[in-house]
PDB file of C-alpha atoms in Angstrom:
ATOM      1  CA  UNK A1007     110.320  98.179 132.728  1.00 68.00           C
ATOM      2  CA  UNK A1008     112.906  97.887 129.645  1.00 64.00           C
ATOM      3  CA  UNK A1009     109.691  96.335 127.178  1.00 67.00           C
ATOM      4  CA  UNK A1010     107.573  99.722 128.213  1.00 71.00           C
ATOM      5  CA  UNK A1011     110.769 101.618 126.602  1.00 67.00           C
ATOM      6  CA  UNK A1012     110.834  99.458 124.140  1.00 63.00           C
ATOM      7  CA  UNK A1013     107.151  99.545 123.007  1.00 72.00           C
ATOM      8  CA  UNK A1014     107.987 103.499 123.103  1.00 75.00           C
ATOM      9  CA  UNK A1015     110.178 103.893 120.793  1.00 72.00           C
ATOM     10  CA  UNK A1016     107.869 101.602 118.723  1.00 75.00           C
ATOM     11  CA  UNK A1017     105.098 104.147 119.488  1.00 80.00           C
ATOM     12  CA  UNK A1018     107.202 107.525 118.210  1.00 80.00           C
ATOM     13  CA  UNK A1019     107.899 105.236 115.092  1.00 78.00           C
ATOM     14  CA  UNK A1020     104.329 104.271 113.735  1.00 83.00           C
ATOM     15  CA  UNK A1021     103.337 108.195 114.922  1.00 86.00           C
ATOM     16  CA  UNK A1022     106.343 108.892 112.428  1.00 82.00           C
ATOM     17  CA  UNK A1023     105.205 106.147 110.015  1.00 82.00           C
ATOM     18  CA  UNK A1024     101.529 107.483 110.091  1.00 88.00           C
ATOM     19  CA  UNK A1025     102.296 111.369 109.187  1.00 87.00           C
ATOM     20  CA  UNK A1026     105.701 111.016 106.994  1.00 83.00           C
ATOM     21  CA  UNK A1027     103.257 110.299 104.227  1.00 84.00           C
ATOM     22  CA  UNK A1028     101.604 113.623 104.170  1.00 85.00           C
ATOM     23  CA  UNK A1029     104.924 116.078 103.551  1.00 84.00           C
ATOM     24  CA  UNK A1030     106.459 116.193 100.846  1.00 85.00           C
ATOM     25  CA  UNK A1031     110.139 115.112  99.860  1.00 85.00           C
ATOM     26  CA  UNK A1032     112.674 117.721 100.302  1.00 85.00           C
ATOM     27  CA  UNK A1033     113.077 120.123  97.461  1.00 87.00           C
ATOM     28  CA  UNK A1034     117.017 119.957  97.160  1.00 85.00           C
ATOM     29  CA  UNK A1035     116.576 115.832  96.621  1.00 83.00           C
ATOM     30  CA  UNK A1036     113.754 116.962  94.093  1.00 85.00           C
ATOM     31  CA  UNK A1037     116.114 119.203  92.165  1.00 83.00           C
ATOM     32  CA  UNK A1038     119.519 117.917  92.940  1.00 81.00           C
ATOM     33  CA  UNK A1039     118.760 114.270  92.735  1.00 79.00           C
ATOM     34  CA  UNK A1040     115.251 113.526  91.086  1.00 81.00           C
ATOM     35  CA  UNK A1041     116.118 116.666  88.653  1.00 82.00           C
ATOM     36  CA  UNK A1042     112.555 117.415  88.591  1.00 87.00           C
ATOM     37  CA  UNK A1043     112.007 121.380  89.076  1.00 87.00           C
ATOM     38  CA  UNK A1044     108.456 121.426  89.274  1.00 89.00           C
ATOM     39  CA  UNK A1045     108.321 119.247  91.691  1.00 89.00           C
ATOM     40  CA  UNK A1046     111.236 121.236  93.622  1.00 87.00           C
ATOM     41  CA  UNK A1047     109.252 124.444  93.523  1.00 86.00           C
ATOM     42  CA  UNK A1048     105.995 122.443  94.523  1.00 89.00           C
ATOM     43  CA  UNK A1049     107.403 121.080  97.378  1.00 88.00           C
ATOM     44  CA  UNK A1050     108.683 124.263  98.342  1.00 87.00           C
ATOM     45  CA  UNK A1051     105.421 126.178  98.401  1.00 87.00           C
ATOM     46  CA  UNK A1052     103.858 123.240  99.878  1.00 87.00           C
ATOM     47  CA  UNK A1053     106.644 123.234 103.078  1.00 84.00           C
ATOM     48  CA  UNK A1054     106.597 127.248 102.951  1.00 82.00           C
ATOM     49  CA  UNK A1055     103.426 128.610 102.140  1.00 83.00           C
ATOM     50  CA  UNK A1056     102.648 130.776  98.952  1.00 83.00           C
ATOM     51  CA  UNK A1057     105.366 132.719  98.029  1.00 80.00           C
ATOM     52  CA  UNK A1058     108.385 133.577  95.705  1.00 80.00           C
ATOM     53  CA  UNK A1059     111.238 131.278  96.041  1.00 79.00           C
ATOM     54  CA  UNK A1060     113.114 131.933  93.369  1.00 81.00           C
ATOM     55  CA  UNK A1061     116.069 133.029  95.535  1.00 84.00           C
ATOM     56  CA  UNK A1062     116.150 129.975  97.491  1.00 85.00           C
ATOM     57  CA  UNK A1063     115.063 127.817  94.075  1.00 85.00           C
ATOM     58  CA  UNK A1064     118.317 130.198  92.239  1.00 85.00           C
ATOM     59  CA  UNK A1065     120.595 129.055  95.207  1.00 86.00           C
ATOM     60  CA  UNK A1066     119.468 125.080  94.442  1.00 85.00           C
ATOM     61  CA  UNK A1067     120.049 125.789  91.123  1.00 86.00           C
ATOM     62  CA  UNK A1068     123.736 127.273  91.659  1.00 85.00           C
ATOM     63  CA  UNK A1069     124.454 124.132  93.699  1.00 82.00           C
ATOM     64  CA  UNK A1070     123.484 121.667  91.108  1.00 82.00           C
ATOM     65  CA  UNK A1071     125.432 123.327  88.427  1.00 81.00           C
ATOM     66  CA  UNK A1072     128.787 122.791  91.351  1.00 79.00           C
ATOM     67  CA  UNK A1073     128.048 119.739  91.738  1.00 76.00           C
ATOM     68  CA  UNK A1074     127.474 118.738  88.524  1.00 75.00           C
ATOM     69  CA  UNK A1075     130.799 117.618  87.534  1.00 70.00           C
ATOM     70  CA  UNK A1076     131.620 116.153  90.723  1.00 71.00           C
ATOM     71  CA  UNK A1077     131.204 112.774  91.105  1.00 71.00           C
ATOM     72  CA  UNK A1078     128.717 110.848  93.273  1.00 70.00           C
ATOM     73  CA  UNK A1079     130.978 108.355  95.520  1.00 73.00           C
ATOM     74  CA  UNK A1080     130.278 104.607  96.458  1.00 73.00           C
ATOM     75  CA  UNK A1081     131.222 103.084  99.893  1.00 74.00           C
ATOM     76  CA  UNK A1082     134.225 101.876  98.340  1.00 81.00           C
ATOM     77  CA  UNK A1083     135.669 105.131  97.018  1.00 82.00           C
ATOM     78  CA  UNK A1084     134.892 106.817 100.586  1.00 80.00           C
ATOM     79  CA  UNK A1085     137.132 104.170 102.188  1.00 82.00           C
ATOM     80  CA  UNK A1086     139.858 105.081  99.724  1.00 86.00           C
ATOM     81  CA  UNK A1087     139.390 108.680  99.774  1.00 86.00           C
ATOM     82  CA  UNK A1088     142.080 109.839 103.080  1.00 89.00           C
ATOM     83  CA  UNK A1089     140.371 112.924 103.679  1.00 88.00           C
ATOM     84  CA  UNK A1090     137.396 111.389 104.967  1.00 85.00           C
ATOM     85  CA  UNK A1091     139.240 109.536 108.307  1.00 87.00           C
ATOM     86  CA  UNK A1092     138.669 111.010 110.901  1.00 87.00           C
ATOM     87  CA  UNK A1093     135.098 110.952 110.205  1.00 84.00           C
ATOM     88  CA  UNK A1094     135.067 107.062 109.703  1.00 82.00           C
ATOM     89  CA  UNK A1095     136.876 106.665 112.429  1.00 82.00           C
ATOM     90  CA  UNK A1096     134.611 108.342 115.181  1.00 77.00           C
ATOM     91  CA  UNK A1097     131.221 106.473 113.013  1.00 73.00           C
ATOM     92  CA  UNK A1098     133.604 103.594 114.187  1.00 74.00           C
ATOM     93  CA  UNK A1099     134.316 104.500 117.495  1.00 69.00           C
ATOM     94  CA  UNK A1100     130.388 105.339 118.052  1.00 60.00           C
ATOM     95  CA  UNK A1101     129.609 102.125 116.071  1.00 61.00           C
ATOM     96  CA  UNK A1102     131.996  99.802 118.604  1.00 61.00           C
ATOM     97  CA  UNK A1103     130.728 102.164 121.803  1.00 54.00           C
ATOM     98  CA  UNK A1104     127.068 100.907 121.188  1.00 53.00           C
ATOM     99  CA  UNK A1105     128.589  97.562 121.695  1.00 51.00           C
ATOM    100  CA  UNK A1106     127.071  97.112 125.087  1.00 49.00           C
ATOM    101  CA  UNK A1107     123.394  98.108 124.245  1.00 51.00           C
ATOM    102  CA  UNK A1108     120.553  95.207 124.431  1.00 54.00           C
ATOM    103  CA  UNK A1109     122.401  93.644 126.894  1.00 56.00           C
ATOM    104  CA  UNK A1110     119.024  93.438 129.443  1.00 60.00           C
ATOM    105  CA  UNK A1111     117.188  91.978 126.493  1.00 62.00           C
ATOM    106  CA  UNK A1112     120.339  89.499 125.989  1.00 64.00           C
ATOM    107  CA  UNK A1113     120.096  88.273 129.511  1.00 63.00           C
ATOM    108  CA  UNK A1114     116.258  88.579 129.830  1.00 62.00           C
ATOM    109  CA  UNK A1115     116.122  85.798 126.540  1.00 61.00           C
ATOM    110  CA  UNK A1116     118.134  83.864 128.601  1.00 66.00           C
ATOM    111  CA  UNK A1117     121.083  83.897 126.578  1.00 67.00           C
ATOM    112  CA  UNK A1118     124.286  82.387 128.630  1.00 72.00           C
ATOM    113  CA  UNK A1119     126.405  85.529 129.998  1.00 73.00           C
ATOM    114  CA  UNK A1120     129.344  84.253 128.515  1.00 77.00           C
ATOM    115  CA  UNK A1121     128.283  84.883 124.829  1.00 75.00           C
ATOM    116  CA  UNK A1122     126.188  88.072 125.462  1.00 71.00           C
ATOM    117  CA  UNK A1123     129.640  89.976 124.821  1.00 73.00           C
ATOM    118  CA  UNK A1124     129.602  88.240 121.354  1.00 77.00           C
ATOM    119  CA  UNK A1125     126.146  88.598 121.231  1.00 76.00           C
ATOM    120  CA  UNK A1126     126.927  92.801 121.790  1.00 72.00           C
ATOM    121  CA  UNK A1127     129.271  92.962 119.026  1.00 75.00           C
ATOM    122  CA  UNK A1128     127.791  91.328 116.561  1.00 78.00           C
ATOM    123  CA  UNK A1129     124.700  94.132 116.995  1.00 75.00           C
ATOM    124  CA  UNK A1130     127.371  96.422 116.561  1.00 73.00           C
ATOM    125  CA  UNK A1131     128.546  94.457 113.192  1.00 78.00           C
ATOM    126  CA  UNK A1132     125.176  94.661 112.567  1.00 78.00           C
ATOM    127  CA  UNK A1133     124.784  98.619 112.187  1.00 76.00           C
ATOM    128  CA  UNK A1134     127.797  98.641 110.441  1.00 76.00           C
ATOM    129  CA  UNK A1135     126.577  96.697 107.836  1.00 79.00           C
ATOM    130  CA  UNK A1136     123.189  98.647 107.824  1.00 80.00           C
ATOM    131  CA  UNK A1137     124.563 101.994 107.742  1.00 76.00           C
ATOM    132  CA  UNK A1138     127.133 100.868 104.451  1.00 78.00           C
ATOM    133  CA  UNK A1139     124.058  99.150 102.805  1.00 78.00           C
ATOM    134  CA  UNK A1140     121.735 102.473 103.273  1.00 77.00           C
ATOM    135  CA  UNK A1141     124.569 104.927 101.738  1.00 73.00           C
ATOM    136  CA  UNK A1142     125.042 102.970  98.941  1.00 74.00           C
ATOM    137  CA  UNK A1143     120.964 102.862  98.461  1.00 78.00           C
ATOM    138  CA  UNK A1144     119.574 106.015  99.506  1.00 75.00           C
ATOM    139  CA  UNK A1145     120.254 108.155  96.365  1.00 72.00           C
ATOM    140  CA  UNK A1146     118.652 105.112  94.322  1.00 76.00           C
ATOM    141  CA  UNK A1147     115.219 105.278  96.426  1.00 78.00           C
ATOM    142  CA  UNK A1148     115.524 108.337  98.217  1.00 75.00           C
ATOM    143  CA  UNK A1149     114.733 109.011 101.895  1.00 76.00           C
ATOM    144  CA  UNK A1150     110.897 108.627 102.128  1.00 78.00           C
ATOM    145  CA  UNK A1151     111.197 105.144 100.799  1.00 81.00           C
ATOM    146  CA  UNK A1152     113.707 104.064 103.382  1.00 81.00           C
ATOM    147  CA  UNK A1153     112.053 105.831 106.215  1.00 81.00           C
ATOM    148  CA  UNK A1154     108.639 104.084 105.249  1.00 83.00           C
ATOM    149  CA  UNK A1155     110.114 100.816 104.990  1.00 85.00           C
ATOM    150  CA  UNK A1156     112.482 100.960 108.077  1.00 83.00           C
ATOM    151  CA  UNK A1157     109.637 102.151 110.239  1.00 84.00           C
ATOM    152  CA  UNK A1158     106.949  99.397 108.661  1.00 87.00           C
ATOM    153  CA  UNK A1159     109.771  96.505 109.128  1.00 88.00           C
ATOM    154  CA  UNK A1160     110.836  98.175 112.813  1.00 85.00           C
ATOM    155  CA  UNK A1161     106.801  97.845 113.579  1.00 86.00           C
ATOM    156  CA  UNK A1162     106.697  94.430 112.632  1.00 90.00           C
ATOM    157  CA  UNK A1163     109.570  93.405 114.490  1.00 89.00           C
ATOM    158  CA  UNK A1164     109.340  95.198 117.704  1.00 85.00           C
ATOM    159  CA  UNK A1165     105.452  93.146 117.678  1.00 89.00           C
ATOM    160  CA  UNK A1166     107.616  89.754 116.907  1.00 91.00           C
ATOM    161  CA  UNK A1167     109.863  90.328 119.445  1.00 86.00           C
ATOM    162  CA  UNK A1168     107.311  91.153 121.914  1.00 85.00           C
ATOM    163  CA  UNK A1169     106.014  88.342 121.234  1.00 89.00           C
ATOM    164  CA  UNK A1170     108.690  85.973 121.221  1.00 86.00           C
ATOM    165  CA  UNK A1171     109.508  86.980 124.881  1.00 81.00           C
ATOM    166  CA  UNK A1172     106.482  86.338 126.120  1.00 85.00           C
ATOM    167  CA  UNK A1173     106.053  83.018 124.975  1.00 86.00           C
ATOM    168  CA  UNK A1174     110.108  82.285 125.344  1.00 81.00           C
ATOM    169  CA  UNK A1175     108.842  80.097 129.060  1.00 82.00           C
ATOM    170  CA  UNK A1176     106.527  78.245 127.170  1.00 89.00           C
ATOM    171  CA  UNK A1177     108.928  77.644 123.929  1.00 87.00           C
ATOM    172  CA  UNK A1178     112.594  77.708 125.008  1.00 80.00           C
ATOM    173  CA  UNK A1179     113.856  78.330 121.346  1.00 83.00           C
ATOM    174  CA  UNK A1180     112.582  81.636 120.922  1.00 82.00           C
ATOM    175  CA  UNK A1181     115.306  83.044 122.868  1.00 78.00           C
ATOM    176  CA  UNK A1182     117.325  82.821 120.025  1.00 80.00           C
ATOM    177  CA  UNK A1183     114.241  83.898 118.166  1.00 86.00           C
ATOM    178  CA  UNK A1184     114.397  87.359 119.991  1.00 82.00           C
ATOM    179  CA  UNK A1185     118.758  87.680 119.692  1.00 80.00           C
ATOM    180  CA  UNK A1186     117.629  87.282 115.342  1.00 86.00           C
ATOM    181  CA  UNK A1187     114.842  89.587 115.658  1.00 87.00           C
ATOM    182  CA  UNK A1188     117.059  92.854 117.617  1.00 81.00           C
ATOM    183  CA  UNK A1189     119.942  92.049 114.568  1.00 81.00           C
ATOM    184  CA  UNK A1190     117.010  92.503 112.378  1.00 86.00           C
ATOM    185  CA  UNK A1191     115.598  95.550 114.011  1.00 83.00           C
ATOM    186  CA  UNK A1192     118.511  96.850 113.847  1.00 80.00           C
ATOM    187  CA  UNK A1193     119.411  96.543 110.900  1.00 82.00           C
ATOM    188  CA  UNK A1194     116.113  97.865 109.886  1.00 84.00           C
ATOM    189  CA  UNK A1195     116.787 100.869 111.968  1.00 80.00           C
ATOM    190  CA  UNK A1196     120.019 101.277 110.122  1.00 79.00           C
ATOM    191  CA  UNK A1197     118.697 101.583 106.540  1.00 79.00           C
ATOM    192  CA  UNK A1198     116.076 102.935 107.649  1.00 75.00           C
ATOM    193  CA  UNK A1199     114.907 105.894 110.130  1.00 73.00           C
TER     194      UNK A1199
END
């Protein structure tokens, strides 16, 4: 029953995918980010209701003028920065604990069970990578663009992977069609959603 859970979470994503079009993006990445106050206060009253948000719009304000002479960091600078390990290291520990997940897929494609462990931790390499490519994008593009995308390219996998292990007796070399196509929704995942 693992490809009914797996056509689930495909299922909560285009549900996601069909309505995330429809709000608006968050006022602090409007003001903080995009610098654009109208569109702060419109997406405010649009999330809210009619009101007054000036407090809340006063508060936004307050935090962009802290902010403003602190510098935005890249990946690299949060590796260097030492007050900032313990957090890497449980994302790492979580990261290298999800090792083990796909492994029903992995024998299911028909992989050998000798490289499934290899198999396992490259996935895990694989959100690494994903999750250090999305920080160092998602001020450029912003949220809705990655969470659009990831969700579209998560859709389009989850129906190629489907597919490639149904026909996988027929055409022997899709198994390691399907091992590409979970890196790649993961991956996908990872920037995105």
């Amino acid at each position: 029953m693992w490809n009914v859970l797996l056509s689930f979470s495909g299922l909560v994503a285009l549900i996601q995918l069909l309505f995330l079009p429809f709000f608006p993006e968050s006022p602090p990445y409007l003001l903080l980010q995009k610098e654009d106050k109208a569109g702060c206060l419109k997406a405010m009253k649009q999330l809210w209701g009619e009101g007054n948000y000036h407090t809340e719009f006063d508060d936004l304000m307050k935090e962009k003028a802290i902010t403003k002479g602190t510098k935005i960091m890249n990946v690299l600078e949060v590796l260097r920065e030492r007050s900032v390990y313990p957090q890497l290291c449980t994302m790492l520990l979580l990261l290298l604990s999800l090792q083990l997940c796909g492994l029903k897929i992995f024998r299911t494609a028909n992989l050998q069970e000798s490289i499934i462990p290899y198999v396992s931790l490259g996935v895990s390499i694989s959100e690494l990578i994903s999750i250090i490519f999305c920080s160092s994008i998602i001020d450029r593009f912003g949220r809705r663009v990655l969470l659009c995308g990831g969700y579209l390219l998560m859709a389009l996998i989850l129906v190629l992977l489907e597919t490639s292990l149904l026909l996988s007796d027929q055409f022997p070399w899709l198994h390691y069609c399907s091992v590409i196509l979970i890196f790649l929704f993961i991956i996908a995942y990872g920037i995105g959603p």
